[in-house]
CSV table of C-alpha atoms in Angstrom, one decimal:
chain,number,residue,atom,x,y,z
D,16,MET,CA,-35.1,26.2,-114.6
D,17,GLY,CA,-36.8,27.2,-117.9
D,18,VAL,CA,-35.3,27.0,-121.4
D,19,PHE,CA,-34.4,30.7,-121.6
D,20,GLU,CA,-32.8,30.6,-118.1
D,21,ARG,CA,-30.6,27.7,-119.3
D,22,MET,CA,-29.7,29.5,-122.5
D,23,ILE,CA,-28.7,32.6,-120.6
D,24,ARG,CA,-26.7,30.7,-118.0
D,25,ASP,CA,-24.5,29.0,-120.6
D,26,GLY,CA,-24.6,31.5,-123.5
D,27,HIS,CA,-26.6,29.5,-126.0
D,28,GLU,CA,-27.9,31.4,-129.0
D,29,GLN,CA,-30.7,29.3,-130.2
D,30,VAL,CA,-32.8,26.2,-129.4
D,31,VAL,CA,-35.3,24.8,-132.0
D,32,PHE,CA,-37.8,22.1,-131.2
D,33,CYS,CA,-38.8,20.0,-134.2
D,34,TYR,CA,-41.9,17.7,-134.4
D,35,ASP,CA,-43.2,15.8,-137.5
D,36,LYS,CA,-46.5,14.1,-137.0
D,37,THR,CA,-46.2,11.8,-139.9
D,38,THR,CA,-42.9,10.2,-138.9
D,39,GLY,CA,-43.1,10.9,-135.2
D,40,LEU,CA,-39.8,12.8,-135.3
D,41,ARG,CA,-39.0,14.6,-132.0
D,42,ALA,CA,-35.8,16.5,-132.3
D,43,ILE,CA,-34.0,19.4,-130.6
D,44,ILE,CA,-31.5,21.6,-132.4
D,45,ALA,CA,-29.2,23.5,-130.0
D,46,ILE,CA,-26.8,26.2,-131.2
D,47,HIS,CA,-24.4,27.5,-128.6
D,48,ASP,CA,-22.0,30.0,-130.2
D,49,THR,CA,-21.3,31.0,-133.8
D,50,THR,CA,-18.6,33.6,-133.3
D,51,LEU,CA,-16.1,31.5,-135.2
D,52,GLY,CA,-18.5,30.3,-137.9
D,53,PRO,CA,-21.5,28.0,-138.4
D,54,ALA,CA,-22.2,25.5,-135.6
D,55,LEU,CA,-20.8,22.1,-136.1
D,56,GLY,CA,-22.0,19.1,-134.0
D,57,GLY,CA,-23.3,15.6,-134.3
D,58,CYS,CA,-26.8,14.2,-134.3
D,59,ARG,CA,-27.6,11.8,-131.5
D,60,MET,CA,-30.6,9.4,-131.3
D,61,TRP,CA,-31.4,8.1,-127.9
D,62,PRO,CA,-34.5,6.9,-125.9
D,63,TYR,CA,-34.2,9.6,-123.3
D,64,GLU,CA,-36.2,9.2,-120.1
D,65,SER,CA,-37.8,12.6,-120.5
D,66,GLU,CA,-38.0,15.8,-122.6
D,67,GLU,CA,-35.9,17.5,-119.9
D,68,ALA,CA,-33.2,14.9,-120.3
D,69,ALA,CA,-33.1,15.3,-124.1
D,70,LEU,CA,-32.9,19.1,-123.8
D,71,GLU,CA,-30.1,18.9,-121.1
D,72,ASP,CA,-28.1,16.6,-123.3
D,73,ALA,CA,-28.5,18.9,-126.4
D,74,LEU,CA,-27.5,22.0,-124.4
D,75,ARG,CA,-24.5,20.4,-122.8
D,76,LEU,CA,-23.2,18.8,-125.9
D,77,ALA,CA,-23.6,22.0,-128.0
D,78,LYS,CA,-21.5,24.0,-125.5
D,79,GLY,CA,-18.9,21.3,-125.6
D,80,MET,CA,-18.7,21.5,-129.4
D,81,THR,CA,-18.0,25.3,-129.2
D,82,TYR,CA,-15.0,24.6,-127.1
D,83,LYS,CA,-13.9,21.6,-129.2
D,84,SER,CA,-14.1,23.6,-132.4
D,85,ALA,CA,-12.2,26.6,-130.9
D,86,ALA,CA,-9.5,24.6,-129.2
D,87,SER,CA,-8.8,22.4,-132.3
D,88,GLY,CA,-8.5,25.5,-134.5
D,89,GLN,CA,-11.6,25.1,-136.6
D,90,ASN,CA,-13.6,28.0,-138.0
D,91,HIS,CA,-16.9,26.7,-136.5
D,92,GLY,CA,-19.0,27.2,-133.5
D,93,GLY,CA,-20.8,24.6,-131.5
D,94,GLY,CA,-24.2,22.9,-131.9
D,95,LYS,CA,-25.9,19.6,-131.4
D,96,ILE,CA,-29.0,17.8,-132.5
D,97,VAL,CA,-30.7,15.1,-130.4
D,98,ILE,CA,-33.5,12.9,-131.6
D,99,TRP,CA,-35.7,11.6,-128.9
D,100,GLY,CA,-36.3,8.0,-130.0
D,101,ASP,CA,-35.0,4.4,-129.9
D,102,PRO,CA,-32.6,3.9,-132.8
D,103,ALA,CA,-33.2,0.1,-132.6
D,104,THR,CA,-36.9,0.4,-133.4
D,105,GLU,CA,-37.7,4.0,-134.7
D,106,ARG,CA,-35.0,4.6,-137.3
D,107,SER,CA,-36.4,5.1,-140.8
D,108,GLU,CA,-35.8,6.8,-144.1
D,109,GLU,CA,-38.8,9.0,-143.6
D,110,LEU,CA,-37.7,10.1,-140.1
D,111,PHE,CA,-34.2,11.2,-141.2
D,112,ARG,CA,-35.6,12.9,-144.3
D,113,ALA,CA,-37.9,14.9,-142.0
D,114,LEU,CA,-34.9,15.8,-140.0
D,115,GLY,CA,-33.2,16.9,-143.2
D,116,ARG,CA,-36.1,19.3,-143.9
D,117,PHE,CA,-35.9,20.8,-140.4
D,118,VAL,CA,-32.1,21.3,-140.6
D,119,GLY,CA,-32.6,22.9,-144.0
D,120,THR,CA,-34.7,25.6,-142.4
D,121,MET,CA,-31.6,26.7,-140.4
D,122,GLY,CA,-30.0,27.9,-143.7
D,123,GLY,CA,-26.6,26.5,-142.8
D,124,ARG,CA,-26.3,27.8,-139.2
D,125,ILE,CA,-25.7,24.2,-138.2
D,126,VAL,CA,-23.9,21.3,-139.9
D,127,THR,CA,-24.3,17.9,-138.4
D,128,GLY,CA,-23.4,14.2,-138.8
D,129,THR,CA,-23.2,11.0,-136.9
D,130,ASP,CA,-23.2,10.5,-133.1
D,131,VAL,CA,-24.4,8.0,-130.6
D,132,GLY,CA,-27.3,6.1,-132.1
D,133,THR,CA,-27.0,7.3,-135.6
D,134,ASP,CA,-25.1,6.0,-138.6
D,135,LYS,CA,-23.7,7.6,-141.7
D,136,ALA,CA,-26.4,5.9,-143.8
D,137,ASP,CA,-29.0,7.8,-141.9
D,138,PHE,CA,-27.6,11.0,-143.3
D,139,VAL,CA,-27.6,9.8,-146.8
D,140,TRP,CA,-31.4,9.9,-146.4
D,141,ALA,CA,-31.3,13.3,-144.7
D,142,LYS,CA,-29.0,14.9,-147.2
D,143,GLN,CA,-31.6,14.3,-149.9
D,144,GLU,CA,-33.6,17.1,-148.2
D,145,SER,CA,-30.8,19.6,-147.4
D,146,PRO,CA,-27.0,19.9,-147.8
D,147,TRP,CA,-25.9,20.4,-144.3
D,148,PHE,CA,-24.8,16.9,-143.4
D,149,VAL,CA,-21.3,15.5,-143.1
D,150,GLY,CA,-19.5,12.3,-142.3
D,151,LEU,CA,-21.2,10.6,-145.2
D,152,PRO,CA,-19.9,7.3,-146.8
D,153,GLU,CA,-17.0,7.8,-149.2
D,154,GLU,CA,-19.1,6.4,-152.0
D,155,GLU,CA,-21.6,9.2,-151.4
D,156,GLY,CA,-18.9,11.9,-151.6
D,157,GLY,CA,-18.2,12.1,-147.8
D,158,SER,CA,-15.2,11.5,-145.7
D,159,GLY,CA,-16.3,8.1,-144.3
D,160,ASP,CA,-16.3,6.8,-140.7
D,161,THR,CA,-15.3,9.6,-138.2
D,162,ALA,CA,-14.5,6.9,-135.6
D,163,VAL,CA,-11.2,6.2,-137.4
D,164,LEU,CA,-9.7,9.7,-136.8
D,165,THR,CA,-11.3,10.1,-133.4
D,166,ALA,CA,-9.6,6.9,-132.2
D,167,TYR,CA,-6.3,8.0,-133.8
D,168,GLY,CA,-6.5,11.3,-132.0
D,169,VAL,CA,-7.2,9.8,-128.7
D,170,TRP,CA,-4.3,7.4,-129.1
D,171,ARG,CA,-2.0,10.4,-130.0
D,172,GLY,CA,-3.4,12.2,-126.9
D,173,MET,CA,-2.7,9.3,-124.7
D,174,LYS,CA,0.9,9.4,-125.9
D,175,ALA,CA,1.1,13.1,-125.1
D,176,CYS,CA,-0.1,12.3,-121.6
D,177,ALA,CA,2.5,9.6,-121.1
D,178,ARG,CA,5.2,12.0,-122.2
D,179,PHE,CA,4.1,14.7,-119.8
D,180,CYS,CA,3.8,12.2,-116.9
D,181,TRP,CA,6.7,9.9,-117.5
D,182,GLY,CA,9.0,11.7,-120.0
D,183,ASP,CA,8.4,9.0,-122.6
D,184,ASP,CA,5.4,8.7,-124.9
D,185,SER,CA,5.6,5.0,-125.4
D,186,LEU,CA,2.6,3.0,-124.2
D,187,LYS,CA,4.3,-0.3,-124.5
D,188,GLY,CA,3.7,-2.3,-121.3
D,189,ARG,CA,1.4,0.4,-119.9
D,190,ARG,CA,-1.9,-0.8,-118.4
D,191,VAL,CA,-5.0,0.8,-119.9
D,192,ALA,CA,-8.6,0.4,-118.5
D,193,LEU,CA,-10.8,1.0,-121.6
D,194,GLN,CA,-14.5,1.7,-120.8
D,195,GLY,CA,-16.5,1.2,-124.0
D,196,LEU,CA,-16.1,-1.0,-127.1
D,197,GLY,CA,-18.3,0.9,-129.5
D,198,LYS,CA,-17.2,2.4,-132.8
D,199,VAL,CA,-14.3,4.4,-131.3
D,200,GLY,CA,-13.4,2.1,-128.5
D,201,ARG,CA,-12.7,-0.8,-130.7
D,202,ARG,CA,-10.4,1.2,-133.0
D,203,LEU,CA,-8.7,2.7,-130.0
D,204,LEU,CA,-8.1,-0.8,-128.7
D,205,GLU,CA,-6.3,-1.8,-131.9
D,206,HIS,CA,-3.9,1.2,-131.6
D,207,LEU,CA,-3.2,0.2,-128.0
D,208,LEU,CA,-2.5,-3.4,-128.8
D,209,GLU,CA,-0.4,-2.6,-131.8
D,210,GLU,CA,1.8,-0.5,-129.5
D,211,GLY,CA,2.1,-3.3,-126.9
D,212,ALA,CA,-0.2,-1.8,-124.1
D,213,ARG,CA,-1.9,-4.2,-121.7
D,214,VAL,CA,-5.6,-3.5,-121.8
D,215,THR,CA,-8.6,-4.3,-119.6
D,216,VAL,CA,-11.9,-3.7,-121.3
D,217,THR,CA,-15.6,-3.4,-120.4
D,218,ASP,CA,-18.8,-2.5,-122.1
D,219,VAL,CA,-22.5,-2.5,-121.2
D,220,ARG,CA,-23.0,-5.2,-123.9
D,221,PRO,CA,-21.4,-8.4,-122.6
D,222,GLU,CA,-21.2,-9.8,-126.1
D,223,ARG,CA,-18.8,-7.1,-127.1
D,224,ILE,CA,-16.4,-8.0,-124.2
D,225,ALA,CA,-16.7,-11.7,-125.1
D,226,GLU,CA,-15.9,-11.0,-128.8
D,227,VAL,CA,-12.9,-8.8,-128.0
D,228,CYS,CA,-11.5,-11.3,-125.5
D,229,ALA,CA,-12.0,-14.2,-128.0
D,230,SER,CA,-10.1,-12.2,-130.7
D,231,HIS,CA,-7.4,-11.0,-128.4
D,232,PRO,CA,-6.6,-13.5,-125.6
D,233,GLU,CA,-4.2,-11.0,-124.1
D,234,VAL,CA,-7.1,-8.6,-123.3
D,235,GLU,CA,-8.8,-8.9,-119.9
D,236,GLY,CA,-12.6,-8.3,-119.7
D,237,VAL,CA,-14.4,-7.1,-116.6
D,238,ALA,CA,-18.0,-6.1,-115.7
D,239,PRO,CA,-18.9,-2.5,-116.3
D,240,GLU,CA,-18.9,-1.5,-112.6
D,241,GLU,CA,-15.5,-3.0,-112.0
D,242,ILE,CA,-13.6,-0.9,-114.5
D,243,TYR,CA,-13.2,2.0,-112.1
D,244,ASP,CA,-11.4,-0.1,-109.6
D,245,GLN,CA,-8.7,-1.5,-111.9
D,246,GLU,CA,-5.2,-0.7,-111.1
D,247,CYS,CA,-3.8,0.9,-114.3
D,248,ASP,CA,-1.7,3.7,-115.8
D,249,ILE,CA,-4.5,5.1,-117.9
D,250,PHE,CA,-8.3,5.1,-117.4
D,251,SER,CA,-10.0,5.6,-120.8
D,252,PRO,CA,-13.7,6.6,-120.6
D,253,SER,CA,-14.9,5.9,-124.2
D,254,ALA,CA,-18.6,5.4,-123.9
D,255,LEU,CA,-21.3,7.9,-122.6
D,256,GLY,CA,-20.5,11.0,-120.5
D,257,GLY,CA,-20.8,11.9,-116.9
D,258,VAL,CA,-18.7,8.9,-115.7
D,259,LEU,CA,-16.3,11.1,-113.7
D,260,ASN,CA,-18.3,12.0,-110.6
D,261,ASP,CA,-18.3,12.0,-106.8
D,262,GLU,CA,-18.8,8.2,-106.7
D,263,THR,CA,-16.3,7.1,-109.3
D,264,ILE,CA,-13.3,9.5,-108.9
D,265,PRO,CA,-12.3,8.2,-105.4
D,266,ARG,CA,-12.2,4.7,-106.9
D,267,LEU,CA,-9.8,5.5,-109.7
D,268,ARG,CA,-6.4,3.9,-109.4
D,269,CYS,CA,-4.6,5.5,-112.3
D,270,ALA,CA,-2.2,8.3,-113.2
D,271,ILE,CA,-4.0,9.5,-116.3
D,272,VAL,CA,-7.6,9.9,-117.5
D,273,ALA,CA,-7.8,10.0,-121.3
D,274,GLY,CA,-10.7,8.8,-123.4
D,275,SER,CA,-13.0,9.5,-126.3
D,276,ALA,CA,-16.4,10.1,-124.5
D,277,ASN,CA,-18.0,13.5,-124.5
D,278,ASN,CA,-18.7,15.4,-121.3
D,279,GLN,CA,-16.8,12.9,-119.1
D,280,LEU,CA,-17.0,15.3,-116.1
D,281,ALA,CA,-20.4,15.0,-114.5
D,282,GLU,CA,-19.8,18.6,-113.2
D,283,MET,CA,-16.9,21.0,-113.8
D,284,ARG,CA,-15.8,20.7,-110.2
D,285,HIS,CA,-14.9,17.0,-110.9
D,286,GLY,CA,-12.0,18.3,-113.0
D,287,GLN,CA,-10.7,20.0,-109.8
D,288,MET,CA,-11.2,16.7,-107.9
D,289,LEU,CA,-9.0,14.9,-110.5
D,290,HIS,CA,-6.4,17.7,-110.2
D,291,ASP,CA,-6.4,17.5,-106.4
D,292,ARG,CA,-5.8,13.7,-106.6
D,293,GLY,CA,-2.8,14.3,-108.9
D,294,ILE,CA,-4.5,12.5,-111.8
D,295,LEU,CA,-3.7,14.1,-115.2
D,296,TYR,CA,-6.9,14.7,-117.1
D,297,ALA,CA,-6.9,15.1,-120.9
D,298,PRO,CA,-9.9,17.4,-121.5
D,299,ASP,CA,-12.4,15.4,-123.5
D,300,TYR,CA,-13.2,17.9,-126.1
D,301,VAL,CA,-9.5,18.3,-127.0
D,302,ILE,CA,-8.4,14.6,-127.1
D,303,ASN,CA,-11.5,13.4,-129.0
D,304,ALA,CA,-11.6,16.2,-131.6
D,305,GLY,CA,-10.4,13.9,-134.5
D,306,GLY,CA,-13.9,13.3,-135.8
D,307,LEU,CA,-14.8,17.0,-135.7
D,308,ILE,CA,-11.5,17.8,-137.5
D,309,GLN,CA,-12.5,15.3,-140.2
D,310,VAL,CA,-16.0,16.6,-140.9
D,311,ALA,CA,-14.8,20.2,-140.8
D,312,ASP,CA,-12.2,19.2,-143.4
D,313,GLU,CA,-15.0,17.5,-145.4
D,314,ILE,CA,-16.9,20.8,-145.6
D,315,MET,CA,-13.8,22.3,-147.3
D,316,GLY,CA,-13.4,19.3,-149.7
D,317,TYR,CA,-12.0,16.4,-147.8
D,318,ASN,CA,-8.2,15.7,-147.9
D,319,PRO,CA,-7.4,12.6,-145.8
D,320,GLU,CA,-3.7,13.5,-145.3
D,321,ARG,CA,-4.5,17.0,-144.2
D,322,ALA,CA,-7.2,15.8,-141.7
D,323,ARG,CA,-4.9,13.2,-140.3
D,324,ARG,CA,-2.1,15.8,-139.9
D,325,LYS,CA,-4.4,18.1,-138.0
D,326,THR,CA,-5.6,15.3,-135.8
D,327,ALA,CA,-2.0,14.3,-135.0
D,328,ALA,CA,-1.5,17.8,-133.7
D,329,ILE,CA,-3.7,17.0,-130.7
D,330,TYR,CA,-0.5,15.6,-129.2
D,331,ASP,CA,1.1,19.1,-129.2
D,332,LEU,CA,-2.1,20.9,-128.1
D,333,LEU,CA,-2.4,18.7,-125.0
D,334,LEU,CA,1.2,19.3,-124.1
D,335,GLN,CA,0.6,23.1,-124.3
D,336,ILE,CA,-2.5,22.7,-122.1
D,337,PHE,CA,-0.6,20.6,-119.5
D,338,ALA,CA,2.1,23.2,-119.4
D,339,ILE,CA,-0.4,26.0,-118.8
D,340,SER,CA,-2.0,23.9,-116.1
D,341,GLN,CA,1.4,23.3,-114.4
D,342,GLU,CA,2.6,26.9,-114.7
D,343,GLU,CA,-0.6,28.4,-113.4
D,344,GLY,CA,-1.5,25.7,-110.9
D,345,ILE,CA,-5.0,25.2,-112.4
D,346,PRO,CA,-6.7,22.0,-113.6
D,347,ALA,CA,-6.2,20.9,-117.2
D,348,TYR,CA,-9.8,21.4,-118.1
D,349,LEU,CA,-9.6,25.1,-117.1
D,350,ALA,CA,-6.4,25.6,-119.1
D,351,ALA,CA,-8.2,24.1,-122.1
D,352,ASP,CA,-11.2,26.4,-121.6
D,353,ARG,CA,-8.9,29.4,-121.4
D,354,LEU,CA,-7.3,28.6,-124.7
D,355,ALA,CA,-10.6,28.1,-126.4
D,356,GLU,CA,-12.2,31.2,-124.9
D,357,ARG,CA,-9.2,33.3,-125.8
D,358,ARG,CA,-9.5,32.3,-129.5
D,359,ILE,CA,-13.2,33.0,-129.6
D,360,GLU,CA,-12.6,36.4,-128.1
D,361,ARG,CA,-9.8,37.4,-130.4
D,362,VAL,CA,-11.6,36.2,-133.6
D,363,GLY,CA,-14.7,38.0,-132.3
D,364,TRP,CA,-12.7,41.2,-132.3
D,365,LEU,CA,-11.7,40.7,-135.9
D,366,ARG,CA,-15.4,40.2,-136.9
D,367,ARG,CA,-16.1,43.8,-135.9
D,368,ILE,CA,-14.1,45.0,-138.9
D,369,TYR,CA,-16.6,45.8,-141.6
D,370,THR,CA,-16.0,44.1,-145.0
D,371,PRO,CA,-18.4,44.7,-147.9
D,372,GLU,CA,-20.3,41.7,-149.2
């Protein structure tokens, strides 16, 4: 399928390919929908196997950001930037300043910040070339690490899931299988341990498992492939996406899936598979919206208390989604999609009202 066919299929507005021969920058800017406002989405740096894989990631993530912005009540559309490269060996000031120049050519149609493989310091370089970068360090006038609010929102979302399933939102004594000990996963682990949850962890980097288990003897560590087979109350995918698929879903031994990873469902039909198995799924773009809420607030002039209050509301939003799912007999991911699409449609109607500049 060609690029235009992919854009038509999923409703993308714009895809921009960026190459700088001096730095070797290869980046793709994908904008999905700007009905609600300028696109907002992170910038990922990853050593993709191919150009096709990089494009597919950008398109999938951009669409997910549209739904995340709409569902969480932000006046932003969805976009994503991917850099095709190895962050361990190819990151440089010159590369990110080149990215800043390309983002500047978009004139504010997309605002971006950190994601997998990028760090807030990278965008201190990029912002020297254009203003459309967020999630900067606090000493640079930004809102700081988005992983903090993302983890807080996922924890709040887990509590909403517990309340819906068991009538009590306490996670004390609940067994959680946490997949991923990156920036968000480590902070989520702290929330869970503080509340008294029993946690089993894994990560593709064995040293992370060893470090966590050494710091927290009560935590059990397992190999990455074993995490799907753990008997638990909550399975929490908090690394890369696509982990809920034909092979893994039948292995799950949990009541709830709730984690911070983007695009957890390999395909939309896997949301139906979870529903058919009686597993409550917290739609990823709803439960992990804390970071987006933070950077959207940063654009307005960051207020930490306001951003935290909006992130805490993920709890109530998920309960609303679960109620729709139960009443209409549809999977939770479809209930979330309907809420997001309804908001985009209704605000789109308002935008037809002419207002003079």
